[in-house]
Coordinates of C-alpha atoms in Angstrom, one line a residue:
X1 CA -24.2 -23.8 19.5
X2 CA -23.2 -23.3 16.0
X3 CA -24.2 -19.6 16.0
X4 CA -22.3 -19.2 19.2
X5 CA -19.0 -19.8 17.5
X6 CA -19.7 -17.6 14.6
X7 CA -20.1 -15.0 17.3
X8 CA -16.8 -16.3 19.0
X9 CA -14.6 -16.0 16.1
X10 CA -15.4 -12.7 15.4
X11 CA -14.6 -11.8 19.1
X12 CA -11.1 -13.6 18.4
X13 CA -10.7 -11.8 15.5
X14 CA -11.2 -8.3 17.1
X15 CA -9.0 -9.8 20.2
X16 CA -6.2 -10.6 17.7
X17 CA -5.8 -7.2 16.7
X18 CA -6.0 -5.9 20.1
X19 CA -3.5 -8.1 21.2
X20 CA -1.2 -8.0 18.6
X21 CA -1.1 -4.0 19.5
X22 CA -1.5 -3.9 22.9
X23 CA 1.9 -6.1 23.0
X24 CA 3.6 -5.2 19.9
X25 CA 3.4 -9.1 18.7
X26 CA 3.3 -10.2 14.9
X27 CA -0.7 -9.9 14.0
X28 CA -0.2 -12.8 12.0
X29 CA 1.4 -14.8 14.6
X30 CA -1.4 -14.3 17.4
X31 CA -3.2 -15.2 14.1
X32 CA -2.3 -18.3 14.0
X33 CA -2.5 -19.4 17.5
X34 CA -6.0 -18.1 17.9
X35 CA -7.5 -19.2 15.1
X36 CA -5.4 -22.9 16.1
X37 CA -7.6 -22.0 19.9
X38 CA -11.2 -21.6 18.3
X39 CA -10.7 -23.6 15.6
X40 CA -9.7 -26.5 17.5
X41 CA -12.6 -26.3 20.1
X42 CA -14.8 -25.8 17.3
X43 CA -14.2 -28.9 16.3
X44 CA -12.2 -28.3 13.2
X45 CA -8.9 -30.7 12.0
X46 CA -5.5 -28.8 11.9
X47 CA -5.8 -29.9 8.2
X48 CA -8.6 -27.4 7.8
X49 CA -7.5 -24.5 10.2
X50 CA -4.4 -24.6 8.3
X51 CA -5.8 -25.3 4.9
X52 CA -6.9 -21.2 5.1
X53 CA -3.4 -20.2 4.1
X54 CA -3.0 -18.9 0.8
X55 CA 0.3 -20.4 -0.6
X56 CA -0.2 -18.7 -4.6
X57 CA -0.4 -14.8 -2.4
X58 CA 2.4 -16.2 -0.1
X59 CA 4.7 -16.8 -3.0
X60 CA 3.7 -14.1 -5.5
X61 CA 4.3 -11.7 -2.7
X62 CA 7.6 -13.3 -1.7
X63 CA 8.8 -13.1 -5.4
X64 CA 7.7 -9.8 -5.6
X65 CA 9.6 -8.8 -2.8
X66 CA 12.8 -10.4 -4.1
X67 CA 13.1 -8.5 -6.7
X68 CA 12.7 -4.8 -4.8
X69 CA 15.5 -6.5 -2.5
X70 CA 17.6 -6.7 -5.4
X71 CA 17.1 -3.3 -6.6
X72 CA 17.1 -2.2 -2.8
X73 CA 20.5 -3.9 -2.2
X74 CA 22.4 -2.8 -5.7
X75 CA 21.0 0.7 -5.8
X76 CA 18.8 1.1 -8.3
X77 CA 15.7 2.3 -6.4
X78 CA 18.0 4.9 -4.9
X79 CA 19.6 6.2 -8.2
X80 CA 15.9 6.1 -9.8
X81 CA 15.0 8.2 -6.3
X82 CA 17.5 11.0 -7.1
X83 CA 16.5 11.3 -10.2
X84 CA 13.0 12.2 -9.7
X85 CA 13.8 14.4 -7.5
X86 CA 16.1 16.1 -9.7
X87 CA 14.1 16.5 -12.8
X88 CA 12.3 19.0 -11.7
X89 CA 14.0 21.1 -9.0
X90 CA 15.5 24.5 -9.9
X91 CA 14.1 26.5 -12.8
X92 CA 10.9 24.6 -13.1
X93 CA 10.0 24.6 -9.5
X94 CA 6.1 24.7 -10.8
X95 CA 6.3 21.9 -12.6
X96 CA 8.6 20.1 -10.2
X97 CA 5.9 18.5 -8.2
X98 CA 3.9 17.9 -11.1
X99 CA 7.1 15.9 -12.5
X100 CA 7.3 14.0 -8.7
X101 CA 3.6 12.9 -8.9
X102 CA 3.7 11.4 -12.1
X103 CA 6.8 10.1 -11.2
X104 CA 5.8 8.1 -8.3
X105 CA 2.6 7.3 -9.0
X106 CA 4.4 5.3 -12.2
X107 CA 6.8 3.8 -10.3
X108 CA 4.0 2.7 -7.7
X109 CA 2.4 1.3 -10.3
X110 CA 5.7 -1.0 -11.1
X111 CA 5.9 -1.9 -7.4
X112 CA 8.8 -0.4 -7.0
X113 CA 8.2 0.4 -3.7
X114 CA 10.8 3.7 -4.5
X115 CA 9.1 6.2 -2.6
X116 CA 10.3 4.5 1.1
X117 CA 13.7 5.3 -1.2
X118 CA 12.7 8.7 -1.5
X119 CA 11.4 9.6 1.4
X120 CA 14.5 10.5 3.4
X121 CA 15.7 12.6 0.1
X122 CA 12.4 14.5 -0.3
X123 CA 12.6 15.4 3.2
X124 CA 15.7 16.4 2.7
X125 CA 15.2 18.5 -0.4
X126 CA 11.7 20.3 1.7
X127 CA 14.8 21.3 4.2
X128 CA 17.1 22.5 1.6
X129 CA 14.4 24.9 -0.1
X130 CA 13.3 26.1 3.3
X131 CA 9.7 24.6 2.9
X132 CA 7.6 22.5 5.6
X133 CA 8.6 19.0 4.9
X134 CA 5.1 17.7 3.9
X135 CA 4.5 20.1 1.0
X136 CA 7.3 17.8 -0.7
X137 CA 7.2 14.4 1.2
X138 CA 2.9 15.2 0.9
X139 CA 2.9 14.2 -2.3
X140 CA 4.7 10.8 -2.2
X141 CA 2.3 10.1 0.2
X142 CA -0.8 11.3 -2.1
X143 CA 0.4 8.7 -4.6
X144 CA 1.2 5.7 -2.1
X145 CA -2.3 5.6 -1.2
X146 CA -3.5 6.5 -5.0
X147 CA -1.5 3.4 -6.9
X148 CA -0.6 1.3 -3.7
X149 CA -3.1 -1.2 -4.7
X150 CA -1.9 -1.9 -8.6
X151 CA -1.1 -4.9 -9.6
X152 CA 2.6 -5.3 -9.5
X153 CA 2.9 -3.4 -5.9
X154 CA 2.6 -5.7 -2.9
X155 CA -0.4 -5.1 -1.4
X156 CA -2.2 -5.4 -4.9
X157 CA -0.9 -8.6 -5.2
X158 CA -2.0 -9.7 -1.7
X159 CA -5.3 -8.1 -2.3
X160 CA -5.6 -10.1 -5.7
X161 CA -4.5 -13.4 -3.9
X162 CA -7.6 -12.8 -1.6
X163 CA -9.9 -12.1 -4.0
X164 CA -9.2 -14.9 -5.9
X165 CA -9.1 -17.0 -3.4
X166 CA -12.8 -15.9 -2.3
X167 CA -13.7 -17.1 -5.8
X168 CA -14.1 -13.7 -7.4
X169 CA -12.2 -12.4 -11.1
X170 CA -10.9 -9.4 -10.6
X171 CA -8.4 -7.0 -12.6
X172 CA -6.6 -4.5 -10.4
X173 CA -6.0 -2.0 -13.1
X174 CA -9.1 -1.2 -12.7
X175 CA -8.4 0.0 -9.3
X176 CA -5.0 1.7 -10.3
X177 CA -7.4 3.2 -12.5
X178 CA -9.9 4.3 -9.7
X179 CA -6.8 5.2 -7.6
X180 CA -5.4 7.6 -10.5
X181 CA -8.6 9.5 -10.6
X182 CA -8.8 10.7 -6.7
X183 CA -5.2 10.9 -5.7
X184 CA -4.9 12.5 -9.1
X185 CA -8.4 15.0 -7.6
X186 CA -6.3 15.2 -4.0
X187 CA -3.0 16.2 -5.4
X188 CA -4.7 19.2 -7.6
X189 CA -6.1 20.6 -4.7
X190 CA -3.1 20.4 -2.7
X191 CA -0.8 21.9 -5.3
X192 CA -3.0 25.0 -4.4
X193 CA -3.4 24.4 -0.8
X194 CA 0.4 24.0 -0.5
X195 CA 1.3 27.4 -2.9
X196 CA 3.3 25.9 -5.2
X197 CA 1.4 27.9 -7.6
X198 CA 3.0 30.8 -6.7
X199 CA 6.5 29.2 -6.2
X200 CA 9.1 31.0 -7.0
X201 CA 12.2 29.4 -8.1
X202 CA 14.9 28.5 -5.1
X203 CA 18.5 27.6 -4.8
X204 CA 19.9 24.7 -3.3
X205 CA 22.5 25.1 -0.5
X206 CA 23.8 22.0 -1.9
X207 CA 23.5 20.4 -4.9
X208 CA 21.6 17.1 -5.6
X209 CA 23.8 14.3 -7.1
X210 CA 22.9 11.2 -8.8
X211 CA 25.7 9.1 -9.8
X212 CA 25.3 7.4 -13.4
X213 CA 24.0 4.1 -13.5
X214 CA 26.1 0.9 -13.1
X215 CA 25.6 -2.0 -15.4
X216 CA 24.1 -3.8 -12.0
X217 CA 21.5 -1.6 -12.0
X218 CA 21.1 -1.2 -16.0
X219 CA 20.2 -5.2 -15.3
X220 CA 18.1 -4.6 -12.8
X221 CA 15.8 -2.4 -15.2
X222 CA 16.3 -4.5 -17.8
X223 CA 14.9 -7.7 -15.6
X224 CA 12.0 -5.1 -14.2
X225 CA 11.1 -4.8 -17.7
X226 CA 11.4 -8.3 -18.3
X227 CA 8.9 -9.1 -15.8
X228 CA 6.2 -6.6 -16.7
X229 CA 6.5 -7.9 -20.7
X230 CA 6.1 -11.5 -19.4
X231 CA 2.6 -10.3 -17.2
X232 CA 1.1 -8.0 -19.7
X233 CA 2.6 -9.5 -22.8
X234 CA 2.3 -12.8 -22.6
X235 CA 0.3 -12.9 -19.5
X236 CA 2.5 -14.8 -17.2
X237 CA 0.9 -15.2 -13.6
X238 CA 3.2 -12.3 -11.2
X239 CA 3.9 -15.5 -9.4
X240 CA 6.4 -16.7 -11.4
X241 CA 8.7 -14.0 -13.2
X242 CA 10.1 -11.7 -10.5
X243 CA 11.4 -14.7 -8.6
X244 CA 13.1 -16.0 -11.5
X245 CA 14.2 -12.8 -12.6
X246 CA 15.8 -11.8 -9.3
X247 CA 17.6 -15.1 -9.0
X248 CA 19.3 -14.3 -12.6
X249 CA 19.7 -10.9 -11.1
X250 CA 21.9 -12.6 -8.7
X251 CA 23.6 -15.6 -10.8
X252 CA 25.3 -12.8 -13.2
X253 CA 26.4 -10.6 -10.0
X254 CA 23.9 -7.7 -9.9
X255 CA 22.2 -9.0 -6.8
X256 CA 23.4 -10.5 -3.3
X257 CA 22.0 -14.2 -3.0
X258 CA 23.2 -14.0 0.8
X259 CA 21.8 -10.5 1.8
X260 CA 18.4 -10.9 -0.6
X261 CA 17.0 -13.3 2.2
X262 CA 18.0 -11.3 4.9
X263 CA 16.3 -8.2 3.3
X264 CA 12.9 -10.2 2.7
X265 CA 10.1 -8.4 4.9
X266 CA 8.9 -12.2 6.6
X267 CA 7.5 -10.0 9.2
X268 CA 4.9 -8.6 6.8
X269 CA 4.7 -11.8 5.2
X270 CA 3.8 -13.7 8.6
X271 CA 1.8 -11.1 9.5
X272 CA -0.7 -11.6 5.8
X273 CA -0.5 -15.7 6.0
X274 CA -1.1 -15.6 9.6
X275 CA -4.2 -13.3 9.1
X276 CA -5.5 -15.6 6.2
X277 CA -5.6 -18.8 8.5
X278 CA -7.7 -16.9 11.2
X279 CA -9.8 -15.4 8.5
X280 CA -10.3 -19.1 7.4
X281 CA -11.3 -20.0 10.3
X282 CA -13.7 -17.0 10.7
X283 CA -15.4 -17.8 7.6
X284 CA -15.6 -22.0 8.4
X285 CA -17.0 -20.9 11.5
X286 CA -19.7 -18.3 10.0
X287 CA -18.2 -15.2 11.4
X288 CA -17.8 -13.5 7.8
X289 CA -21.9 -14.7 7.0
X290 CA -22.3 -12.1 10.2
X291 CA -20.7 -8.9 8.9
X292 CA -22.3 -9.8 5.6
X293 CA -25.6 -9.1 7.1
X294 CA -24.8 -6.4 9.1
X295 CA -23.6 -4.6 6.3
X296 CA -26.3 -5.6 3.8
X297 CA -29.2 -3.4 6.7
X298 CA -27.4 -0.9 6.0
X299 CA -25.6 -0.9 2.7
X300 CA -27.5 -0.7 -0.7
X301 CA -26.2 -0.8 -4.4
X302 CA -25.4 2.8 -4.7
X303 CA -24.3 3.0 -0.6
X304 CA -22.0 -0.1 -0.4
X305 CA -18.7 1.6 -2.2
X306 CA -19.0 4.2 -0.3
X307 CA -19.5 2.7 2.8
X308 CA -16.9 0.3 2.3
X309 CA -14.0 2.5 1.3
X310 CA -15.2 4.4 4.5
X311 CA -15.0 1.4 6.9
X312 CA -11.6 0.2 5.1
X313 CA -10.2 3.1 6.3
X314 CA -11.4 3.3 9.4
X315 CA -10.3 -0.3 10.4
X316 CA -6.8 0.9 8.9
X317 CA -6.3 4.0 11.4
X318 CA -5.7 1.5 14.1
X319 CA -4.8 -2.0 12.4
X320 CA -2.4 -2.8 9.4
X321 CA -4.1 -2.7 5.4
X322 CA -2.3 -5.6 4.3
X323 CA -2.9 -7.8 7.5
X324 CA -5.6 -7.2 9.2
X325 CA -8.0 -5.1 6.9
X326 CA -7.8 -6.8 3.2
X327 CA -8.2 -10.3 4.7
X328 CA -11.2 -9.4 6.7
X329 CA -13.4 -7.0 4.4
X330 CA -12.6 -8.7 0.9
X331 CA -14.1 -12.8 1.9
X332 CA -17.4 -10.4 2.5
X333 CA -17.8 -9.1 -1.2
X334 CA -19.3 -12.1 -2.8
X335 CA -22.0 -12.6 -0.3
X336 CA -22.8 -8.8 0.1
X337 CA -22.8 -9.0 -4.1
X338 CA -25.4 -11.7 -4.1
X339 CA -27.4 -10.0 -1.8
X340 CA -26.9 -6.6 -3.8
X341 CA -27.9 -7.9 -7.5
X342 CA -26.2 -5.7 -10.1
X343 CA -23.1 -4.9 -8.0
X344 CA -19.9 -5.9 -9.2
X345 CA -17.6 -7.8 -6.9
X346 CA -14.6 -5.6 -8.8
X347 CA -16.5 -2.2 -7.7
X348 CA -16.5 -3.3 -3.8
X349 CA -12.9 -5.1 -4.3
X350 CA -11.0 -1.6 -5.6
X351 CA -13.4 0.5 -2.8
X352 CA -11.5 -1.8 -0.4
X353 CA -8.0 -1.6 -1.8
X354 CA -8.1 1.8 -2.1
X355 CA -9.4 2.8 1.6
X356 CA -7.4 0.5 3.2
X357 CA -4.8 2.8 2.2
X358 CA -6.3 5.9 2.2
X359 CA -5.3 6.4 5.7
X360 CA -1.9 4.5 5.6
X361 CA -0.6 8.3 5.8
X362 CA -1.7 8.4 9.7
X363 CA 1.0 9.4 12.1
X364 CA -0.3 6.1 13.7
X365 CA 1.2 4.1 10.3
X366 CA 4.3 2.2 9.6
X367 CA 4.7 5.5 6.6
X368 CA 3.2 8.1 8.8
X369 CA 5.4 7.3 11.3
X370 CA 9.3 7.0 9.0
X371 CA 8.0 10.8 7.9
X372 CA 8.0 11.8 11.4
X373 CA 11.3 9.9 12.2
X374 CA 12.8 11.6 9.2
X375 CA 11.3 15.4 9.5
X376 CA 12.8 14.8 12.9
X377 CA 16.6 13.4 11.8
X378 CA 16.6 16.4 9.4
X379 CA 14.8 19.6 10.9
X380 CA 15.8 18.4 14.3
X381 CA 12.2 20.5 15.6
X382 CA 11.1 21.6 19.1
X383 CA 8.8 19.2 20.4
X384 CA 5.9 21.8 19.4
X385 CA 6.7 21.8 16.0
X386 CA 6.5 17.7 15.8
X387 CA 3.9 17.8 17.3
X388 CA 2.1 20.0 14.3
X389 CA 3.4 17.6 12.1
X390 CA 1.8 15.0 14.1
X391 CA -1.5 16.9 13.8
X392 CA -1.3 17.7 9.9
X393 CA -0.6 13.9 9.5
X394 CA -4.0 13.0 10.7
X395 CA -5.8 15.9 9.2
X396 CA -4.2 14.9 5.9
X397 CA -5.3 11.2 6.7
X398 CA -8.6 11.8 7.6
X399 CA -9.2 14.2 4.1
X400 CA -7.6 11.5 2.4
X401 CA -10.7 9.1 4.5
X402 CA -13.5 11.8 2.9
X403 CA -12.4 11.6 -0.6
X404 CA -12.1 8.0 -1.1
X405 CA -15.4 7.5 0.8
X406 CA -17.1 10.0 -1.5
X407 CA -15.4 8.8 -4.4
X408 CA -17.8 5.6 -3.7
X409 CA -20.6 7.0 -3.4
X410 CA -20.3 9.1 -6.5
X411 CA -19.5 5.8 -8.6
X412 CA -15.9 6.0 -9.4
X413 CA -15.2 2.5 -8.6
X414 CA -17.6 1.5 -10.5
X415 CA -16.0 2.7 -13.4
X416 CA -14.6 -0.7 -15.3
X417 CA -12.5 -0.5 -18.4
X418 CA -10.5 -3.7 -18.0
X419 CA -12.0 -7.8 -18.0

């Protein structure tokens, strides 16, 4: 009967995401409540179903998120936003997306999280220089998936908290490292693709203004700097400085104390604790022992990368990276590493993080979707012309699918340069 539940979790874990779609319901909350449903007639205490929570990804996430609130609320991500934007425009109009790459991909690596910032000025921008919106806004999302994984932005904290919580060591610039080389590959091939190449230069109906800095924000870079010294300085777990840092933030006026809690994301914070319990309970149960085996008929040492990236971003065109994806492929790398000798659980942990958000670009996706919102709000298109966006969304997600799955099989997450 033992097998049998094994089976039945995994069913409940597949019906979780199903539901949670079907109805439009918190996937961490029909999380919960099916894993408390199996769990329970499986014979297993509340003390245990529960005990699958992660409480040190929880709070490093939460903290995290306190401090982009801040920077949100008093605004520094927008300021920092407009002046990406700007350094390039105008004159050096063939450099200028070179400038925006680098630029976000950097402050992805921070966690700023400043490219949701950017978005609706990049799409604005693509309108004022009479270009199709996602030859600008297409290469914010080239470097969301690229660096969305590092270790200061959220979901390379959550992904960290689960690996570590599986028992395995891993250092996620390693996979910001991964992440640089084939977003850095994709946007190369798309400067040609999109012509800017052969851009000439183009003036802007209106001009572009971005306010100086306040001494709010001036703090808020300061404490951003604060917390990355404390991590790679003096190696401070991420779990403890951007809390403290954004309460200071607030003490000496720079942040809202009352509007920080109200601009905490608890829906995507449910929706990753939720998933961890049911996960849990997968795992107690034997369902993760399952896909283990399934994957080591057809995976091998060179195959398993590849294969894995592919799946991750398979899973991630119809269910979320951070909530349903990360906490159900990354408990599998430890067993498919023991029965693959000589493959290291940090090449199959970055070939998850990275596909996961390869396709986090789909039209179907939280950030596929606010680029359609926006092209909409700005161009104001016949329903035609959305609809091509729609299409070039999932095109651009599904060449985004290719190159990170080939970028496993060819060994580039393989490639470790930090313990």
């Amino acid at each position: 009967m033992e097998n049998y539940w094994s089976i039945i979790s995994l069913v409940g874990l597949v019906s979780v995401v199903f539901i949670a779609n079907k109805k439009n319901i918190n996937v961490g909350l029909v999380g919960i409540a099916m894993a408390m449903l199996i769990g329970t007639m499986a014979g297993m205490k509340a003390k245990a179903i529960i005990g699958g929570f992660n409480s040190t990804l929880f709070v490093r996430a939460m903290g995290m998120q306190c401090l982009i609130a801040v920077a949100k609320l008093n605004g520094t991500l927008e300021c920092v936003s407009k002046r990406i934007v700007k350094l390039g425009s105008g004159r050096a109009i063939k450099v200028f997306p070179i400038l925006l790459f680098f630029a976000l991909l950097l402050c992805e690596y921070l966690g700023t999280g400043v490219f949701s910032m950017a978005m609706p000025i990049l799409c604005a921008l693509a309108f004022e220089m009479g270009m199709p919106v996602l030859k600008v806004v297409g290469i914010g999302l080239i470097t969301m998936s690229g660096a969305g994984t590092s270790p200061y932005a959220p979901p390379g904290i959550i992904l960290r908290g689960l690996a570590e919580d599986a028992g395995l060591t891993v250092n996620l610039w390693n996979t910001a490292f991964s992440g640089f080389i084939v977003s850095t590959t994709i946007f190369i091939i798309f400067y040609f693709i999109w012509g800017w190449h052969k851009q000439s230069p183009i003036q802007l109906k209106t001009e572009l203004k971005a306010e100086p800095l306040n001494w709010k924000q001036w703090a808020t870079i300061a404490g951003y700097a604060v917390f990355v010294f404390c991590n790679l300085g003096l190696g401070i777990d991420t779990a403890v400085t951007p809390i403290i840092v954004a309460l200071v933030l607030c003490l000496i006026g720079a942040g809202d104390g009352t509007q920080l809690i109200k601009r905490l994301p608890f829906n995507s914070l449910i929706m990753v604790g939720g998933m961890t319990i049911m996960v849990g309970v997968v795992n107690s149960l034997g369902g993760i022992d399952i896909i283990i085996n399934g994957l080591s008929l057809v995976a091998t040492k060179t195959l398993a990368p590849g294969l894995m990236a592919g799946l991750a971003s398979c899973m991630s065109v119809i269910s979320s990276a951070q909530g349903v994806v990360l906490p159900t492929l990354v408990p599998t790398v430890g067993g498919l590493c023991e029965a693959m000798p000589g493959l290291a659980p940090q090449t199959l942990i970055t070939a998850i993080g990275l596909g996961a958000y390869a396709t986090g670009i789909s039209p179907l996706s939280t950030t596929g979707g606010n680029v359609l919102a926006n092209y909409g709000t700005v161009y104001g298109p016949t329903p035609e012309e959305e609809k091509k966006l729609f299409n070039q969304l999932l095109i651009m997600a599904g060449l985004q699918l290719l190159a990170y799955t080939v970028a496993g099989f060819v060994g580039v997450y393989s490639i470790i340069l930090f313990n």
